[in-house]
Amino acid sequence: MEILNREFPDSSIARIVSDIKQKPELRALDEAFVTELLVKELTQAPKLIDFILKHEPRTLDRSEKYKKLIKSVRAKLRKTYGMFLTKEFRKQKRLLHDLREAVLKTDIPMHAIEKYKALLRTHVSTKERLDIYPELYWKIWEITAKPRKVIDISAGLNPFSFPWMGLNNVDYLATELNKTDVDLLNEYFEFKRFGLYGLAIQLDLQQAIKRPEMLQGLPKSDVCFLFKVLDTLEEFAKGHKASEVLIANVPVRWVVASFPTRTIGGKRSMSSKKRTWIEQMCKRLGYTFKHFVLKNEAFYVIDKQP
Ligand SMILES: C[S@@+](CC[C@H](N)C(=O)[O-])C[C@H]1O[C@@H](n2cnc3c(N)ncnc32)[C@H](O)[C@@H]1O
């Protein structure tokens, strides 16, 4: 691989990526995604590239410069991904097994609700949303009508909130960067219970933004959830262009985008309940929207075909 006109052996990149991932909460991350962040970091530090290329791996590991690089990339990864996992995430396999047992015994998803909740508690975003799920989907369907086809972008564990959706015949496509979530979701969709026909695929939004045809190629659907995704996306790029590309190209009529009105950890809010840029974007593109707030999350339901 070439970085700033210097030939960087793939084996060195792979070794650094592996060192970065030596933390339990980062182990599941996609190699390509970590590589992308590492290359970005190195591109900003030409002297560090020369330093790494000059040194033997064994001496390199002990150097302060190398340790600093590893720490810095880890910090960025935690910011975009790692912080969304709760301490419970290691239990996910067992919890999925318990859910399977429970759903096989009933025809009514609500009968297994405690098992769904246990899984939802293993991810910060869905844990924070537990109190509002009973109301959330009814508020959305009131505007959009019940969908037959849903796309849930960077879904995390949100598909486990299915019992509250009140749907009984839905094609559900979940995308996620994190391969562990994708695998877990596909095992869950394999239950094929209650009219939920699901599929999870890996999708890096950084790539999809650069190649909007990746978004246009998703199956044409009724509603797309972008729950707490746009702020994450914008960590990487200034401005709202990436969010706009995503909203405009995803092949649905309705986009439901949400934002935290508080920062993770419950600190005093810096984020407001409204995002004026979304409202201005809708006006400019001829979309209409409805806005509502439930607890600590603000929702925009955008109609792209008013
Ligand atoms: C705040 S969580 C929201 C999860 C889910 N939508 C919800 O609200 O329950 C943000 C999600 O974005 C995903 N993510 C981070 N960077 C991404 C990228 N470059 N491409 C796709 N997804 C990404 C993370 O894996 C994480 O699951």
GROMACS .gro file of C-alpha atoms and ligand atoms in nm:
model
  333
    1MET     CA    1   0.000   0.000   0.000
    2GLU     CA    2   0.125   0.349  -0.081
    3ILE     CA    3   0.090   0.625   0.179
    4LEU     CA    4   0.221   0.973   0.093
    5ASN     CA    5   0.436   0.827  -0.186
    6ARG     CA    6   0.603   0.579   0.049
    7GLU     CA    7   0.562   0.207  -0.002
    8PHE     CA    8   0.414   0.068   0.319
    9PRO     CA    9   0.419  -0.316   0.330
   10ASP     CA   10   0.071  -0.468   0.376
   11SER     CA   11   0.218  -0.694   0.645
   12SER     CA   12   0.318  -0.385   0.852
   13ILE     CA   13  -0.028  -0.237   0.818
   14ALA     CA   14  -0.183  -0.570   0.922
   15ARG     CA   15   0.045  -0.585   1.226
   16ILE     CA   16  -0.041  -0.233   1.340
   17VAL     CA   17  -0.414  -0.302   1.287
   18SER     CA   18  -0.381  -0.616   1.495
   19ASP     CA   19  -0.205  -0.420   1.775
   20ILE     CA   20  -0.482  -0.158   1.769
   21LYS     CA   21  -0.746  -0.430   1.806
   22GLN     CA   22  -0.584  -0.581   2.118
   23LYS     CA   23  -0.862  -0.454   2.343
   24PRO     CA   24  -1.171  -0.662   2.420
   25GLU     CA   25  -1.414  -0.394   2.308
   26LEU     CA   26  -1.233  -0.339   1.975
   27ARG     CA   27  -1.167  -0.701   1.879
   28ALA     CA   28  -1.484  -0.738   1.676
   29LEU     CA   29  -1.414  -0.441   1.453
   30ASP     CA   30  -1.384  -0.477   1.081
   31GLU     CA   31  -1.017  -0.485   0.964
   32ALA     CA   32  -1.085  -0.264   0.662
   33PHE     CA   33  -1.244   0.002   0.881
   34VAL     CA   34  -0.954   0.007   1.127
   35THR     CA   35  -0.709   0.019   0.834
   36GLU     CA   36  -0.894   0.315   0.688
   37LEU     CA   37  -0.864   0.510   1.014
   38LEU     CA   38  -0.498   0.413   1.056
   39VAL     CA   39  -0.411   0.530   0.706
   40LYS     CA   40  -0.590   0.859   0.771
   41GLU     CA   41  -0.388   0.904   1.090
   42LEU     CA   42  -0.059   0.821   0.915
   43THR     CA   43  -0.135   1.056   0.627
   44GLN     CA   44  -0.131   1.340   0.876
   45ALA     CA   45   0.207   1.238   1.015
   46PRO     CA   46   0.470   1.187   0.741
   47LYS     CA   47   0.758   1.173   0.994
   48LEU     CA   48   0.584   0.890   1.178
   49ILE     CA   49   0.564   0.692   0.853
   50ASP     CA   50   0.940   0.723   0.808
   51PHE     CA   51   0.994   0.629   1.171
   52ILE     CA   52   0.783   0.313   1.138
   53LEU     CA   53   0.944   0.213   0.810
   54LYS     CA   54   1.295   0.251   0.957
   55HIS     CA   55   1.244   0.041   1.268
   56GLU     CA   56   1.233  -0.332   1.332
   57PRO     CA   57   0.889  -0.441   1.458
   58ARG     CA   58   1.034  -0.547   1.795
   59THR     CA   59   1.197  -0.213   1.877
   60LEU     CA   60   0.902  -0.028   1.728
   61ASP     CA   61   0.653  -0.180   1.974
   62ARG     CA   62   0.838  -0.028   2.265
   63SER     CA   63   0.871   0.322   2.125
   64GLU     CA   64   0.658   0.604   2.264
   65LYS     CA   65   0.572   0.729   1.913
   66TYR     CA   66   0.425   0.394   1.817
   67LYS     CA   67   0.229   0.364   2.142
   68LYS     CA   68   0.092   0.712   2.085
   69LEU     CA   69  -0.024   0.617   1.736
   70ILE     CA   70  -0.203   0.305   1.865
   71LYS     CA   71  -0.370   0.507   2.142
   72SER     CA   72  -0.482   0.779   1.907
   73VAL     CA   73  -0.643   0.538   1.657
   74ARG     CA   74  -0.810   0.349   1.944
   75ALA     CA   75  -0.952   0.674   2.079
   76LYS     CA   76  -1.105   0.753   1.739
   77LEU     CA   77  -1.248   0.401   1.709
   78ARG     CA   78  -1.404   0.424   2.054
   79LYS     CA   79  -1.555   0.757   1.962
   80THR     CA   80  -1.733   0.618   1.657
   81TYR     CA   81  -1.801   0.265   1.764
   82GLY     CA   82  -1.661   0.129   2.091
   83MET     CA   83  -1.861   0.354   2.318
   84PHE     CA   84  -2.186   0.206   2.191
   85LEU     CA   85  -2.125  -0.130   2.355
   86THR     CA   86  -2.236  -0.179   2.714
   87LYS     CA   87  -2.061  -0.417   2.954
   88GLU     CA   88  -2.333  -0.669   2.874
   89PHE     CA   89  -2.221  -0.725   2.516
   90ARG     CA   90  -2.022  -1.040   2.600
   91LYS     CA   91  -2.348  -1.210   2.698
   92GLN     CA   92  -2.508  -1.160   2.357
   93LYS     CA   93  -2.470  -1.520   2.234
   94ARG     CA   94  -2.637  -1.664   2.542
   95LEU     CA   95  -2.912  -1.401   2.535
   96LEU     CA   96  -2.982  -1.481   2.169
   97HIS     CA   97  -3.011  -1.847   2.256
   98ASP     CA   98  -3.259  -1.763   2.537
   99LEU     CA   99  -3.460  -1.546   2.298
  100ARG     CA  100  -3.476  -1.829   2.045
  101GLU     CA  101  -3.612  -2.070   2.307
  102ALA     CA  102  -3.873  -1.814   2.410
  103VAL     CA  103  -3.997  -1.721   2.060
  104LEU     CA  104  -4.031  -2.084   1.955
  105LYS     CA  105  -4.282  -2.133   2.238
  106THR     CA  106  -4.523  -1.854   2.141
  107ASP     CA  107  -4.704  -1.693   1.850
  108ILE     CA  108  -4.709  -1.352   2.017
  109PRO     CA  109  -4.379  -1.160   2.021
  110MET     CA  110  -4.476  -0.961   2.333
  111HIS     CA  111  -4.475  -1.286   2.531
  112ALA     CA  112  -4.097  -1.296   2.487
  113ILE     CA  113  -4.046  -0.926   2.553
  114GLU     CA  114  -3.811  -0.969   2.852
  115LYS     CA  115  -3.572  -1.170   2.632
  116TYR     CA  116  -3.579  -0.901   2.361
  117LYS     CA  117  -3.512  -0.635   2.626
  118ALA     CA  118  -3.213  -0.828   2.761
  119LEU     CA  119  -3.051  -0.807   2.415
  120LEU     CA  120  -3.146  -0.443   2.366
  121ARG     CA  121  -2.967  -0.361   2.694
  122THR     CA  122  -2.634  -0.477   2.549
  123HIS     CA  123  -2.601  -0.168   2.323
  124VAL     CA  124  -2.606   0.186   2.458
  125SER     CA  125  -2.842   0.329   2.195
  126THR     CA  126  -3.110   0.062   2.230
  127LYS     CA  127  -3.073   0.054   2.608
  128GLU     CA  128  -3.139   0.428   2.620
  129ARG     CA  129  -3.442   0.380   2.394
  130LEU     CA  130  -3.611   0.107   2.603
  131ASP     CA  131  -3.854   0.347   2.771
  132ILE     CA  132  -3.967   0.503   2.444
  133TYR     CA  133  -4.007   0.194   2.224
  134PRO     CA  134  -4.370   0.139   2.333
  135GLU     CA  135  -4.461   0.478   2.187
  136LEU     CA  136  -4.202   0.527   1.916
  137TYR     CA  137  -4.322   0.315   1.625
  138TRP     CA  138  -4.686   0.417   1.665
  139LYS     CA  139  -4.580   0.779   1.637
  140ILE     CA  140  -4.385   0.699   1.320
  141TRP     CA  141  -4.654   0.482   1.156
  142GLU     CA  142  -4.910   0.752   1.230
  143ILE     CA  143  -4.717   0.964   0.980
  144THR     CA  144  -4.589   0.705   0.732
  145ALA     CA  145  -4.850   0.424   0.766
  146LYS     CA  146  -4.724   0.075   0.852
  147PRO     CA  147  -4.446  -0.029   0.613
  148ARG     CA  148  -4.407  -0.359   0.425
  149LYS     CA  149  -4.036  -0.301   0.369
  150VAL     CA  150  -3.788  -0.141   0.607
  151ILE     CA  151  -3.420  -0.051   0.579
  152ASP     CA  152  -3.244   0.005   0.911
  153ILE     CA  153  -2.907   0.172   0.842
  154SER     CA  154  -2.625   0.119   1.094
  155ALA     CA  155  -2.891  -0.067   1.287
  156GLY     CA  156  -2.684  -0.181   1.583
  157LEU     CA  157  -2.932  -0.396   1.774
  158ASN     CA  158  -3.244  -0.197   1.687
  159PRO     CA  159  -3.409  -0.491   1.498
  160PHE     CA  160  -3.457  -0.655   1.840
  161SER     CA  161  -3.721  -0.387   1.906
  162PHE     CA  162  -3.946  -0.567   1.654
  163PRO     CA  163  -4.223  -0.658   1.907
  164TRP     CA  164  -4.301  -0.287   1.952
  165MET     CA  165  -4.325  -0.228   1.576
  166GLY     CA  166  -4.659  -0.406   1.561
  167LEU     CA  167  -4.575  -0.546   1.215
  168ASN     CA  168  -4.658  -0.900   1.108
  169ASN     CA  169  -4.531  -0.915   0.751
  170VAL     CA  170  -4.218  -0.714   0.690
  171ASP     CA  171  -3.902  -0.741   0.479
  172TYR     CA  172  -3.632  -0.595   0.701
  173LEU     CA  173  -3.284  -0.509   0.574
  174ALA     CA  174  -3.039  -0.410   0.847
  175THR     CA  175  -2.697  -0.269   0.756
  176GLU     CA  176  -2.409  -0.232   0.999
  177LEU     CA  177  -2.036  -0.172   0.990
  178ASN     CA  178  -1.968  -0.405   1.276
  179LYS     CA  179  -1.943  -0.767   1.163
  180THR     CA  180  -2.033  -0.904   1.508
  181ASP     CA  181  -2.366  -0.720   1.497
  182VAL     CA  182  -2.426  -0.839   1.139
  183ASP     CA  183  -2.368  -1.203   1.240
  184LEU     CA  184  -2.584  -1.171   1.551
  185LEU     CA  185  -2.867  -1.011   1.352
  186ASN     CA  186  -2.854  -1.281   1.083
  187GLU     CA  187  -2.876  -1.554   1.348
  188TYR     CA  188  -3.177  -1.371   1.489
  189PHE     CA  189  -3.343  -1.329   1.149
  190GLU     CA  190  -3.297  -1.705   1.098
  191PHE     CA  191  -3.569  -1.760   1.364
  192LYS     CA  192  -3.817  -1.653   1.093
  193ARG     CA  193  -4.083  -1.583   1.352
  194PHE     CA  194  -4.384  -1.349   1.358
  195GLY     CA  195  -4.362  -1.243   0.991
  196LEU     CA  196  -4.018  -1.083   1.025
  197TYR     CA  197  -3.819  -1.161   0.709
  198GLY     CA  198  -3.480  -1.010   0.779
  199LEU     CA  199  -3.131  -0.988   0.638
  200ALA     CA  200  -2.827  -0.808   0.777
  201ILE     CA  201  -2.540  -0.692   0.558
  202GLN     CA  202  -2.212  -0.518   0.629
  203LEU     CA  203  -2.203  -0.162   0.496
  204ASP     CA  204  -1.942   0.105   0.566
  205LEU     CA  205  -2.117   0.438   0.530
  206GLN     CA  206  -1.787   0.618   0.465
  207GLN     CA  207  -1.761   0.411   0.146
  208ALA     CA  208  -2.130   0.435   0.059
  209ILE     CA  209  -2.117   0.815   0.075
  210LYS     CA  210  -1.834   0.817  -0.178
  211ARG     CA  211  -2.026   0.575  -0.402
  212PRO     CA  212  -2.398   0.662  -0.374
  213GLU     CA  213  -2.483   0.380  -0.618
  214MET     CA  214  -2.422   0.147  -0.319
  215LEU     CA  215  -2.716   0.318  -0.147
  216GLN     CA  216  -2.932   0.334  -0.459
  217GLY     CA  217  -2.876  -0.042  -0.505
  218LEU     CA  218  -3.040  -0.131  -0.173
  219PRO     CA  219  -3.388  -0.285  -0.216
  220LYS     CA  220  -3.658  -0.027  -0.275
  221SER     CA  221  -3.843   0.006   0.055
  222ASP     CA  222  -4.104   0.215   0.235
  223VAL     CA  223  -3.918   0.347   0.537
  224CYS     CA  224  -3.552   0.387   0.629
  225PHE     CA  225  -3.441   0.426   0.992
  226LEU     CA  226  -3.133   0.637   1.054
  227PHE     CA  227  -3.142   0.618   1.433
  228LYS     CA  228  -2.852   0.809   1.593
  229VAL     CA  229  -2.644   0.757   1.280
  230LEU     CA  230  -2.593   1.102   1.131
  231ASP     CA  231  -2.390   1.247   1.419
  232THR     CA  232  -2.160   0.943   1.402
  233LEU     CA  233  -2.119   0.989   1.029
  234GLU     CA  234  -2.034   1.354   1.070
  235GLU     CA  235  -1.753   1.277   1.318
  236PHE     CA  236  -1.542   1.211   1.009
  237ALA     CA  237  -1.633   1.501   0.788
  238LYS     CA  238  -1.720   1.860   0.856
  239GLY     CA  239  -2.065   1.979   0.750
  240HIS     CA  240  -2.373   1.783   0.657
  241LYS     CA  241  -2.295   1.681   0.300
  242ALA     CA  242  -2.250   1.312   0.391
  243SER     CA  243  -2.585   1.303   0.571
  244GLU     CA  244  -2.752   1.466   0.273
  245VAL     CA  245  -2.603   1.212   0.029
  246LEU     CA  246  -2.731   0.933   0.253
  247ILE     CA  247  -3.082   1.072   0.293
  248ALA     CA  248  -3.118   1.163  -0.076
  249ASN     CA  249  -2.992   0.830  -0.218
  250VAL     CA  250  -3.146   0.568   0.006
  251PRO     CA  251  -3.431   0.420  -0.204
  252VAL     CA  252  -3.729   0.489   0.022
  253ARG     CA  253  -4.007   0.742   0.044
  254TRP     CA  254  -3.975   0.797   0.422
  255VAL     CA  255  -3.654   0.857   0.616
  256VAL     CA  256  -3.670   0.859   0.995
  257ALA     CA  257  -3.355   1.019   1.137
  258SER     CA  258  -3.293   1.054   1.510
  259PHE     CA  259  -3.046   1.246   1.723
  260PRO     CA  260  -2.956   1.232   2.090
  261THR     CA  261  -3.063   1.541   2.280
  262ARG     CA  262  -2.799   1.452   2.539
  263THR     CA  263  -2.447   1.320   2.495
  264ILE     CA  264  -2.372   0.958   2.584
  265GLY     CA  265  -2.322   0.916   2.958
  266GLY     CA  266  -2.604   1.158   3.032
  267LYS     CA  267  -2.385   1.467   3.052
  268ARG     CA  268  -2.556   1.802   3.021
  269SER     CA  269  -2.675   1.841   2.668
  270MET     CA  270  -2.480   2.034   2.410
  271SER     CA  271  -2.707   1.906   2.134
  272SER     CA  272  -3.038   2.076   2.080
  273LYS     CA  273  -3.374   1.914   2.022
  274LYS     CA  274  -3.382   2.059   1.669
  275ARG     CA  275  -3.137   2.032   1.380
  276THR     CA  276  -3.193   2.338   1.170
  277TRP     CA  277  -2.969   2.201   0.894
  278ILE     CA  278  -3.215   1.913   0.836
  279GLU     CA  279  -3.505   2.157   0.817
  280GLN     CA  280  -3.314   2.376   0.570
  281MET     CA  281  -3.209   2.073   0.364
  282CYS     CA  282  -3.573   1.954   0.341
  283LYS     CA  283  -3.681   2.296   0.222
  284ARG     CA  284  -3.405   2.309  -0.039
  285LEU     CA  285  -3.475   1.957  -0.174
  286GLY     CA  286  -3.854   1.991  -0.167
  287TYR     CA  287  -3.902   1.736   0.113
  288THR     CA  288  -4.148   1.780   0.401
  289PHE     CA  289  -4.088   1.666   0.759
  290LYS     CA  290  -4.246   1.615   1.099
  291HIS     CA  291  -4.045   1.648   1.418
  292PHE     CA  292  -4.103   1.501   1.762
  293VAL     CA  293  -3.903   1.437   2.078
  294LEU     CA  294  -3.932   1.133   2.304
  295LYS     CA  295  -3.730   1.146   2.625
  296ASN     CA  296  -3.367   1.208   2.518
  297GLU     CA  297  -3.405   1.150   2.145
  298ALA     CA  298  -3.532   1.383   1.873
  299PHE     CA  299  -3.685   1.235   1.555
  300TYR     CA  300  -3.734   1.375   1.207
  301VAL     CA  301  -3.977   1.187   0.982
  302ILE     CA  302  -3.891   1.306   0.633
  303ASP     CA  303  -4.117   1.257   0.332
  304LYS     CA  304  -3.913   1.263   0.013
  305GLN     CA  305  -4.226   1.252  -0.209
  306PRO     CA  306  -4.458   1.512  -0.063
  307LIG     C1  307  -2.512   0.538   1.794
  307LIG     S1  308  -2.504   0.381   1.718
  307LIG     C2  309  -2.671   0.367   1.662
  307LIG     C3  310  -2.716   0.224   1.643
  307LIG     C4  311  -2.865   0.209   1.605
  307LIG     N1  312  -2.897   0.281   1.484
  307LIG     C5  313  -2.953   0.257   1.717
  307LIG     O1  314  -2.985   0.375   1.722
  307LIG     O2  315  -2.990   0.176   1.802
  307LIG     C6  316  -2.414   0.415   1.571
  307LIG     C7  317  -2.387   0.291   1.486
  307LIG     O3  318  -2.315   0.335   1.372
  307LIG     C8  319  -2.224   0.232   1.337
  307LIG     N2  320  -2.117   0.294   1.258
  307LIG     C9  321  -2.010   0.366   1.300
  307LIG     N3  322  -1.933   0.403   1.195
  307LIG    C10  323  -1.993   0.352   1.085
  307LIG    C11  324  -1.961   0.352   0.947
  307LIG     N4  325  -1.851   0.411   0.900
  307LIG     N5  326  -2.044   0.290   0.861
  307LIG    C12  327  -2.155   0.228   0.905
  307LIG     N6  328  -2.190   0.222   1.034
  307LIG    C13  329  -2.110   0.283   1.123
  307LIG    C14  330  -2.178   0.174   1.469
  307LIG     O4  331  -2.135   0.041   1.453
  307LIG    C15  332  -2.303   0.185   1.554
  307LIG     O5  333  -2.378   0.065   1.558
   0.00000   0.00000   0.00000
